[in-house]
PDB file of C-alpha atoms in Angstrom:
ATOM      1  CA  MET P   1      62.845 -37.786  13.809  1.00  0.00           C
ATOM      2  CA  PRO P   2      61.329 -38.698  17.359  1.00  0.00           C
ATOM      3  CA  GLU P   3      62.512 -38.895  20.273  1.00  0.00           C
ATOM      4  CA  ALA P   4      61.923 -41.955  22.770  1.00  0.00           C
ATOM      5  CA  PRO P   5      59.507 -40.674  25.417  1.00  0.00           C
ATOM      6  CA  ASP P   6      61.612 -42.225  28.411  1.00  0.00           C
ATOM      7  CA  VAL P   7      64.802 -44.074  29.083  1.00  0.00           C
ATOM      8  CA  GLU P   8      63.977 -47.653  28.441  1.00  0.00           C
ATOM      9  CA  THR P   9      62.554 -46.736  24.989  1.00  0.00           C
ATOM     10  CA  ALA P  10      65.025 -44.969  24.017  1.00  0.00           C
ATOM     11  CA  TRP P  11      67.641 -48.114  24.929  1.00  0.00           C
ATOM     12  CA  THR P  12      64.994 -50.459  23.136  1.00  0.00           C
ATOM     13  CA  TRP P  13      65.152 -48.129  19.934  1.00  0.00           C
ATOM     14  CA  LEU P  14      68.945 -47.516  19.884  1.00  0.00           C
ATOM     15  CA  LEU P  15      69.758 -51.243  20.059  1.00  0.00           C
ATOM     16  CA  GLU P  16      66.971 -52.392  17.779  1.00  0.00           C
ATOM     17  CA  ARG P  17      68.320 -49.672  15.455  1.00  0.00           C
ATOM     18  CA  ARG P  18      64.324 -48.961  15.060  1.00  0.00           C
ATOM     19  CA  PRO P  19      64.042 -47.155  11.629  1.00  0.00           C
ATOM     20  CA  LEU P  20      63.923 -43.295  11.496  1.00  0.00           C
ATOM     21  CA  THR P  21      65.115 -42.845  14.959  1.00  0.00           C
ATOM     22  CA  ARG P  22      68.628 -41.823  16.410  1.00  0.00           C
ATOM     23  CA  GLY P  23      71.191 -43.672  15.574  1.00  0.00           C
ATOM     24  CA  CYS P  24      69.494 -45.983  12.919  1.00  0.00           C
ATOM     25  CA  PHE P  25      71.981 -45.120  10.110  1.00  0.00           C
ATOM     26  CA  ASP P  26      75.193 -45.268  12.269  1.00  0.00           C
ATOM     27  CA  ASP P  27      76.763 -48.531  11.220  1.00  0.00           C
ATOM     28  CA  THR P  28      79.579 -48.334  14.329  1.00  0.00           C
ATOM     29  CA  LEU P  29      76.604 -47.958  16.740  1.00  0.00           C
ATOM     30  CA  PRO P  30      75.619 -51.425  17.332  1.00  0.00           C
ATOM     31  CA  PRO P  31      78.301 -52.855  19.481  1.00  0.00           C
ATOM     32  CA  ILE P  32      78.889 -49.410  21.152  1.00  0.00           C
ATOM     33  CA  ALA P  33      75.479 -49.253  22.165  1.00  0.00           C
ATOM     34  CA  ALA P  34      75.269 -52.969  23.492  1.00  0.00           C
ATOM     35  CA  ALA P  35      78.669 -52.245  25.437  1.00  0.00           C
ATOM     36  CA  ALA P  36      77.082 -49.133  27.258  1.00  0.00           C
ATOM     37  CA  TYR P  37      73.889 -50.829  27.851  1.00  0.00           C
ATOM     38  CA  ALA P  38      75.637 -53.735  29.663  1.00  0.00           C
ATOM     39  CA  ASN P  39      76.682 -51.067  32.219  1.00  0.00           C
ATOM     40  CA  PRO P  40      74.228 -50.925  34.836  1.00  0.00           C
ATOM     41  CA  VAL P  41      74.993 -47.147  35.930  1.00  0.00           C
ATOM     42  CA  LEU P  42      74.332 -46.091  32.120  1.00  0.00           C
ATOM     43  CA  ARG P  43      71.621 -47.971  31.717  1.00  0.00           C
ATOM     44  CA  GLY P  44      69.533 -45.708  34.109  1.00  0.00           C
ATOM     45  CA  LEU P  45      70.776 -42.816  31.935  1.00  0.00           C
ATOM     46  CA  PHE P  46      69.047 -41.433  28.617  1.00  0.00           C
ATOM     47  CA  PRO P  47      71.392 -42.454  25.490  1.00  0.00           C
ATOM     48  CA  PHE P  48      71.525 -39.704  23.016  1.00  0.00           C
ATOM     49  CA  HIS P  49      73.324 -40.285  19.845  1.00  0.00           C
ATOM     50  CA  THR P  50      74.169 -37.334  18.020  1.00  0.00           C
ATOM     51  CA  HIS P  51      76.889 -36.124  15.864  1.00  0.00           C
ATOM     52  CA  GLY P  52      79.148 -39.353  16.223  1.00  0.00           C
ATOM     53  CA  THR P  53      79.143 -39.254  20.113  1.00  0.00           C
ATOM     54  CA  LEU P  54      77.094 -41.036  22.437  1.00  0.00           C
ATOM     55  CA  LYS P  55      75.908 -38.631  25.328  1.00  0.00           C
ATOM     56  CA  PHE P  56      74.125 -39.587  28.522  1.00  0.00           C
ATOM     57  CA  PRO P  57      71.396 -36.766  29.528  1.00  0.00           C
ATOM     58  CA  ARG P  58      70.090 -37.110  32.874  1.00  0.00           C
ATOM     59  CA  ASP P  59      66.433 -37.041  31.970  1.00  0.00           C
ATOM     60  CA  ALA P  60      64.446 -38.159  28.979  1.00  0.00           C
ATOM     61  CA  PRO P  61      62.360 -35.399  26.897  1.00  0.00           C
ATOM     62  CA  PRO P  62      60.873 -32.999  26.609  1.00  0.00           C
ATOM     63  CA  TRP P  63      64.418 -31.534  28.018  1.00  0.00           C
ATOM     64  CA  HIS P  64      64.075 -27.875  29.437  1.00  0.00           C
ATOM     65  CA  GLU P  65      66.028 -25.067  27.875  1.00  0.00           C
ATOM     66  CA  PRO P  66      68.794 -24.900  27.966  1.00  0.00           C
ATOM     67  CA  THR P  67      69.472 -28.524  27.930  1.00  0.00           C
ATOM     68  CA  ILE P  68      72.151 -29.804  30.809  1.00  0.00           C
ATOM     69  CA  ASP P  69      74.829 -31.325  28.980  1.00  0.00           C
ATOM     70  CA  ASP P  70      77.046 -32.066  32.441  1.00  0.00           C
ATOM     71  CA  LEU P  71      78.212 -35.682  31.829  1.00  0.00           C
ATOM     72  CA  PRO P  72      80.906 -37.226  29.883  1.00  0.00           C
ATOM     73  CA  HIS P  73      80.263 -38.739  26.559  1.00  0.00           C
ATOM     74  CA  VAL P  74      82.247 -41.257  24.015  1.00  0.00           C
ATOM     75  CA  VAL P  75      83.117 -40.061  20.342  1.00  0.00           C
ATOM     76  CA  LEU P  76      82.199 -42.997  18.202  1.00  0.00           C
ATOM     77  CA  GLY P  77      84.138 -44.527  15.587  1.00  0.00           C
ATOM     78  CA  ASP P  78      86.647 -47.163  15.370  1.00  0.00           C
ATOM     79  CA  PRO P  79      88.830 -47.647  18.642  1.00  0.00           C
ATOM     80  CA  PRO P  80      90.393 -46.279  20.168  1.00  0.00           C
ATOM     81  CA  TYR P  81      87.353 -44.709  21.823  1.00  0.00           C
ATOM     82  CA  SER P  82      87.734 -41.026  23.068  1.00  0.00           C
ATOM     83  CA  VAL P  83      85.993 -40.434  26.362  1.00  0.00           C
ATOM     84  CA  HIS P  84      85.322 -36.096  26.519  1.00  0.00           C
ATOM     85  CA  THR P  85      83.692 -34.088  29.424  1.00  0.00           C
ATOM     86  CA  ALA P  86      80.569 -32.280  28.788  1.00  0.00           C
ATOM     87  CA  GLY P  87      80.817 -29.799  26.277  1.00  0.00           C
ATOM     88  CA  ASP P  88      83.981 -31.224  24.916  1.00  0.00           C
ATOM     89  CA  ALA P  89      86.110 -29.024  27.482  1.00  0.00           C
ATOM     90  CA  GLY P  90      88.866 -31.728  27.433  1.00  0.00           C
ATOM     91  CA  CYS P  91      89.370 -35.363  26.967  1.00  0.00           C
ATOM     92  CA  LEU P  92      89.054 -37.759  29.704  1.00  0.00           C
ATOM     93  CA  GLY P  93      91.166 -40.774  28.001  1.00  0.00           C
ATOM     94  CA  ARG P  94      91.022 -43.598  25.204  1.00  0.00           C
ATOM     95  CA  ALA P  95      90.064 -46.666  25.383  1.00  0.00           C
ATOM     96  CA  ALA P  96      91.092 -49.933  23.307  1.00  0.00           C
ATOM     97  CA  THR P  97      87.379 -51.155  23.795  1.00  0.00           C
ATOM     98  CA  ALA P  98      83.902 -49.852  24.008  1.00  0.00           C
ATOM     99  CA  GLU P  99      83.457 -51.742  27.238  1.00  0.00           C
ATOM    100  CA  ASP P 100      86.637 -49.593  28.693  1.00  0.00           C
ATOM    101  CA  ALA P 101      85.437 -46.424  27.411  1.00  0.00           C
ATOM    102  CA  PHE P 102      82.198 -46.817  28.846  1.00  0.00           C
ATOM    103  CA  SER P 103      83.491 -47.453  32.172  1.00  0.00           C
ATOM    104  CA  LEU P 104      86.070 -44.289  32.026  1.00  0.00           C
ATOM    105  CA  VAL P 105      82.448 -42.558  31.349  1.00  0.00           C
ATOM    106  CA  VAL P 106      80.984 -43.992  34.660  1.00  0.00           C
ATOM    107  CA  ALA P 107      84.159 -43.271  36.532  1.00  0.00           C
ATOM    108  CA  HIS P 108      83.910 -39.601  35.938  1.00  0.00           C
ATOM    109  CA  LEU P 109      80.267 -39.251  36.703  1.00  0.00           C
ATOM    110  CA  PRO P 110      79.010 -37.639  39.766  1.00  0.00           C
ATOM    111  CA  ALA P 111      78.496 -39.280  42.752  1.00  0.00           C
ATOM    112  CA  ASP P 112      74.830 -39.362  42.702  1.00  0.00           C
ATOM    113  CA  LEU P 113      74.583 -41.190  39.150  1.00  0.00           C
ATOM    114  CA  GLY P 114      77.126 -43.937  40.857  1.00  0.00           C
ATOM    115  CA  GLY P 115      80.427 -42.283  39.691  1.00  0.00           C
ATOM    116  CA  ASN P 116      83.763 -41.944  41.672  1.00  0.00           C
ATOM    117  CA  GLU P 117      83.882 -38.816  43.473  1.00  0.00           C
ATOM    118  CA  ASP P 118      87.664 -39.073  43.794  1.00  0.00           C
ATOM    119  CA  ASN P 119      87.761 -39.968  39.882  1.00  0.00           C
ATOM    120  CA  HIS P 120      91.165 -37.937  39.238  1.00  0.00           C
ATOM    121  CA  HIS P 121      92.825 -40.636  41.386  1.00  0.00           C
ATOM    122  CA  ARG P 122      91.541 -43.897  39.694  1.00  0.00           C
ATOM    123  CA  SER P 123      93.300 -45.385  36.645  1.00  0.00           C
ATOM    124  CA  ARG P 124      91.984 -45.022  33.154  1.00  0.00           C
ATOM    125  CA  PRO P 125      91.800 -48.178  31.210  1.00  0.00           C
ATOM    126  CA  GLY P 126      95.192 -48.985  29.355  1.00  0.00           C
ATOM    127  CA  THR P 127      97.056 -46.881  31.965  1.00  0.00           C
ATOM    128  CA  PRO P 128      98.591 -48.435  35.398  1.00  0.00           C
ATOM    129  CA  SER P 129      97.090 -47.600  38.692  1.00  0.00           C
TER     130      SER P 129
END
């Protein structure tokens, strides 16, 4: 299956469910991909659908070895959506909506990518501040 050559193409293929590309067979993906794309911070990252998750590598292919997988991701399926740390080291929280799940992803991005450096003090969707 071909990889998109750049971030913009990857989003286009994902949202259009282009045949024989990542995510084209996953019926749970379209509303989740649309929610991720609606977030301007995530729209600048490469969307990577793999093994029931939506990840956000920092760069478009070709990836260098070893691939840097250091950003949070969302596990797809029915709500609530689980948001996990890079490498599945832990669960950052669960969200009732895809929009809230991606807000949680952004809250845990490094500051240089638009995240909140002090994210451990930020409330998670569905929890009190």
